[in-house]
CSV table of C-alpha atoms in Angstrom, one decimal:
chain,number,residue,atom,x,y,z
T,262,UNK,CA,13.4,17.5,-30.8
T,263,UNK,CA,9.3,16.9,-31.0
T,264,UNK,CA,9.9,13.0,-30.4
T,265,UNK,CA,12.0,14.2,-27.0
T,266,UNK,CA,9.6,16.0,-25.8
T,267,UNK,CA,6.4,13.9,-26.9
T,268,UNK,CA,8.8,11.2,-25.2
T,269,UNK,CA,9.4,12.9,-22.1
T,270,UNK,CA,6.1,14.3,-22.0
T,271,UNK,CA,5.0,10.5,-22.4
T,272,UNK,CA,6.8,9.5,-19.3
T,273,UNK,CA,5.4,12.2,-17.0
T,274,UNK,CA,2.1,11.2,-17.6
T,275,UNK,CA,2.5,7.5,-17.0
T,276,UNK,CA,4.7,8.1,-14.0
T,277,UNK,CA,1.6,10.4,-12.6
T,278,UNK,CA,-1.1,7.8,-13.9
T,279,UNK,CA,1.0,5.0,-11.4
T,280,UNK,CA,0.9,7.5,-8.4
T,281,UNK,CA,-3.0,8.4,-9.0
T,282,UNK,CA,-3.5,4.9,-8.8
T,283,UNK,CA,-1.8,3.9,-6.0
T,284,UNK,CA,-1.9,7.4,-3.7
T,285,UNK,CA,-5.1,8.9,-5.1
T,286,UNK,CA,-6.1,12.1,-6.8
T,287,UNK,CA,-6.8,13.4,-2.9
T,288,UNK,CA,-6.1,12.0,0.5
T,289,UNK,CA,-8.6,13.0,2.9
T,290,UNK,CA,-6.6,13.4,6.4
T,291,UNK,CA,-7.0,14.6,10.1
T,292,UNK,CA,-4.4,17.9,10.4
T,293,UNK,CA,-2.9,17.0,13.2
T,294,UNK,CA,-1.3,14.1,11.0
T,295,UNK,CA,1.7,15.8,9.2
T,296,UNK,CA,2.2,13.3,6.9
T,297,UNK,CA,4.5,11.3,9.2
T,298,UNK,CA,4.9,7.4,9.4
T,299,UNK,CA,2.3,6.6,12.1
T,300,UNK,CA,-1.2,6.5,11.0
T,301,UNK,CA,-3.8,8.5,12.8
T,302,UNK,CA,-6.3,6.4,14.2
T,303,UNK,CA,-9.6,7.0,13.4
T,304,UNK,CA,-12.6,5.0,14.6
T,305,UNK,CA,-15.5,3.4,11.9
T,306,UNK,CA,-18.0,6.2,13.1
T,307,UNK,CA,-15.8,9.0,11.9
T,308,UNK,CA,-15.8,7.5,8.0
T,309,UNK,CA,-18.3,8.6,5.9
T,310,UNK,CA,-20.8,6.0,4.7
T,311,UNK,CA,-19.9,6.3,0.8
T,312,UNK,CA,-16.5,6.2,1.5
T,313,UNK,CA,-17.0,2.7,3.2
T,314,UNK,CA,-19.2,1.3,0.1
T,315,UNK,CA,-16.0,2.0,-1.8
T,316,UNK,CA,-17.9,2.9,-5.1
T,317,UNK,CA,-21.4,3.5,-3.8
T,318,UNK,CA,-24.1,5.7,-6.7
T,319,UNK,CA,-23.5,8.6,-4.5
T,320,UNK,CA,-19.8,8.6,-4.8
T,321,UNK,CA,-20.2,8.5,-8.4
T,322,UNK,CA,-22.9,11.3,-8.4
T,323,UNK,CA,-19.7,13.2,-7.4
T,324,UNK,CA,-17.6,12.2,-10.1
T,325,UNK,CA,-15.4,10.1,-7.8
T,326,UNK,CA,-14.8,6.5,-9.3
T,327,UNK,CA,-14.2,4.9,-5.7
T,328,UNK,CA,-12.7,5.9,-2.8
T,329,UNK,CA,-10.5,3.3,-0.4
T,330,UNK,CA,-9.2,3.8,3.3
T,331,UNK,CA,-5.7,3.2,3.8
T,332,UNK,CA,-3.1,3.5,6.6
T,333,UNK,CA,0.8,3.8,6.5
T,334,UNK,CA,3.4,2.7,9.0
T,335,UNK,CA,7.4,2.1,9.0
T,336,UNK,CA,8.9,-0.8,9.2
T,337,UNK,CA,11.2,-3.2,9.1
T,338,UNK,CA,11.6,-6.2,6.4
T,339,UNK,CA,14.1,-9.1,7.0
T,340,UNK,CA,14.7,-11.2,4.6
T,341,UNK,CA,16.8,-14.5,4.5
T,342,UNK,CA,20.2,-12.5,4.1
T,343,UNK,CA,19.4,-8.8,4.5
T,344,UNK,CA,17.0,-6.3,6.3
T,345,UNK,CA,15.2,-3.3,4.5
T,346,UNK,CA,13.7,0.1,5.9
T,347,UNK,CA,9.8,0.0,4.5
T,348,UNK,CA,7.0,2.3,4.8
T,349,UNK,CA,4.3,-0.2,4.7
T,350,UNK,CA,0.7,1.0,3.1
T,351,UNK,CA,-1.9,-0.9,4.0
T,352,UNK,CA,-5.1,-1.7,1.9
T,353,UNK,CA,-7.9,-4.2,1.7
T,354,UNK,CA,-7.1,-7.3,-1.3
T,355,UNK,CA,-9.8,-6.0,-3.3
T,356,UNK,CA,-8.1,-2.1,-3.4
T,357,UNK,CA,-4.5,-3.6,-3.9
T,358,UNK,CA,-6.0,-5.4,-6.9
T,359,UNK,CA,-7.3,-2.4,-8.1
T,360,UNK,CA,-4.0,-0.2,-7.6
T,361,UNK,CA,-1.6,-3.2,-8.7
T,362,UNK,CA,-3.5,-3.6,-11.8
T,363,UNK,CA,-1.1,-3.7,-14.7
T,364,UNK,CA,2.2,-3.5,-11.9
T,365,UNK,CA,1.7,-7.1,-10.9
T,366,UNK,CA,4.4,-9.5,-12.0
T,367,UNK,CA,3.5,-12.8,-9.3
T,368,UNK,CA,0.5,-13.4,-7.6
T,369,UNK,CA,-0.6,-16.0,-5.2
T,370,UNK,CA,-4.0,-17.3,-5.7
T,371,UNK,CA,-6.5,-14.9,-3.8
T,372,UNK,CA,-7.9,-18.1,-2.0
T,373,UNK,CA,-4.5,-18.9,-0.6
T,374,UNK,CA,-4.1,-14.9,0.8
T,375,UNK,CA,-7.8,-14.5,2.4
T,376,UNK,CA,-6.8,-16.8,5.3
T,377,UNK,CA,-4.0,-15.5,6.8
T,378,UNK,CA,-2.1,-12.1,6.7
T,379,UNK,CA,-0.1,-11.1,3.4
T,380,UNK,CA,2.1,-8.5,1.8
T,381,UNK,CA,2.5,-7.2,-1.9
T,382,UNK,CA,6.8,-6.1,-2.2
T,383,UNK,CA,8.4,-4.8,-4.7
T,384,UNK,CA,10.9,-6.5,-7.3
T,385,UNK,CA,13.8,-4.8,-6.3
T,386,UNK,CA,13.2,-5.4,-2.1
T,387,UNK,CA,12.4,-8.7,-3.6
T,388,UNK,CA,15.6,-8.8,-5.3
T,389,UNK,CA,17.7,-7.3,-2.6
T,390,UNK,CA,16.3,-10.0,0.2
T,391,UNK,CA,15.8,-12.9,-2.1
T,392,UNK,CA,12.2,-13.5,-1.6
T,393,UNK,CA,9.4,-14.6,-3.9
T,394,UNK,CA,5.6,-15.3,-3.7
T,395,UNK,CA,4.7,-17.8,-1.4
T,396,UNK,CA,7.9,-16.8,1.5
T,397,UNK,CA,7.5,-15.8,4.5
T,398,UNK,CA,9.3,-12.1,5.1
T,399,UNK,CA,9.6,-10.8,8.9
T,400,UNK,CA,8.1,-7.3,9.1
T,401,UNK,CA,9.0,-5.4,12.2
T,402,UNK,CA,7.2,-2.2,13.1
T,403,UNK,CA,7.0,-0.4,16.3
T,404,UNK,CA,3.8,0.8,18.7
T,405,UNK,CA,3.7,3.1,21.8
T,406,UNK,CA,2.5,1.2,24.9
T,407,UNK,CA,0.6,2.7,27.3
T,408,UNK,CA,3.5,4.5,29.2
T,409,UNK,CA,4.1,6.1,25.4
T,410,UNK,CA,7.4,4.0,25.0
T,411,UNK,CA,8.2,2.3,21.7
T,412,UNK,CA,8.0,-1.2,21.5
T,413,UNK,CA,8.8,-3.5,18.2
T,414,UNK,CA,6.1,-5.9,17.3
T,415,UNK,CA,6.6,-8.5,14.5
T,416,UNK,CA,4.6,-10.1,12.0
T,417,UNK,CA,5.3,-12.8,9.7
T,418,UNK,CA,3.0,-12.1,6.5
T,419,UNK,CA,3.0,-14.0,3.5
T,420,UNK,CA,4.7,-12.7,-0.3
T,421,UNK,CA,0.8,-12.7,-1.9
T,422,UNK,CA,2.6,-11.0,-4.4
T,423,UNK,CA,5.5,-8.9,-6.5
T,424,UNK,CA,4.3,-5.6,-8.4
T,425,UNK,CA,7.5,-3.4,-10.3
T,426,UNK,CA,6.4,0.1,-10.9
């Protein structure tokens, strides 16, 4: 009965370690965004300056050990054979790195990924449409114009790399 529960107890940590890491402790947000799939946008003079520096002394003087801007959006993956529903989170290489670290399976060389626009999946979406590092996956996502309609926009990032959580 104690190894159960030192096992169970075991698993909730490490599940809630892997969502610290790649969520955060807190998410700092506008109210008006209710947690929904579009991002809010927010201009460069509304961010904080220490939360730009990422891990800057006065961050630390907090107790914070860096802080990272993100954004979400749904989406749309297509593989060669099968399509996928995504909520896509977007980060900068050096944040992924540091969120991914100990998740990642396959990486692309980080030379490779600065040049052009590139995605991190999963093992099982890259299982279910059959892609690997180095592919090219069709990501289709959807803006308002200026009339407030939805229009799909599509990408065509490269696999940088596969992570399994």
């Amino acid at each position: 009965m104690i190894v159960t529960i030192a096992t169970v107890k075991g698993f909730q940590n490490g599940i809630k370690d892997k969502i610290v890491k790649v969520h955060g402790n807190y998410i700092i947000d506008h109210a008006a965004n209710m947690e929904g799939a579009d991002p809010l946008v927010v201009g460069a003079q509304f961010v904080p300056g220490f939360v730009k520096n990422g891990s800057s002394s006065e961050l630390l003087g907090l107790g914070i050990e860096r802080a990272a801007i993100s954004a979400s959006k749904a989406g749309i993956i297509k593989g060669d054979v099968d399509i996928d529903g995504v909520v896509a989170k977007g980060l900068g290489y050096d944040d992924f790195n540091y969120c991914m670290n100990g998740f990642l399976l396959r990486q692309l060389d980080s030379t490779l990924v600065k040049q052009e626009p590139w995605i991190f999946i999963s093992k099982s979406l890259s299982s279910r449409l059959l892609l690997d590092t180095g592919d090219r996956a069709t990501f289709v996502f959807f803006v308002e114009d200026s009339s407030g309609r939805g229009r799909p926009r599509a990408a065509r990032p490269l696999i940088a790399g596969i992570f399994e959580t």
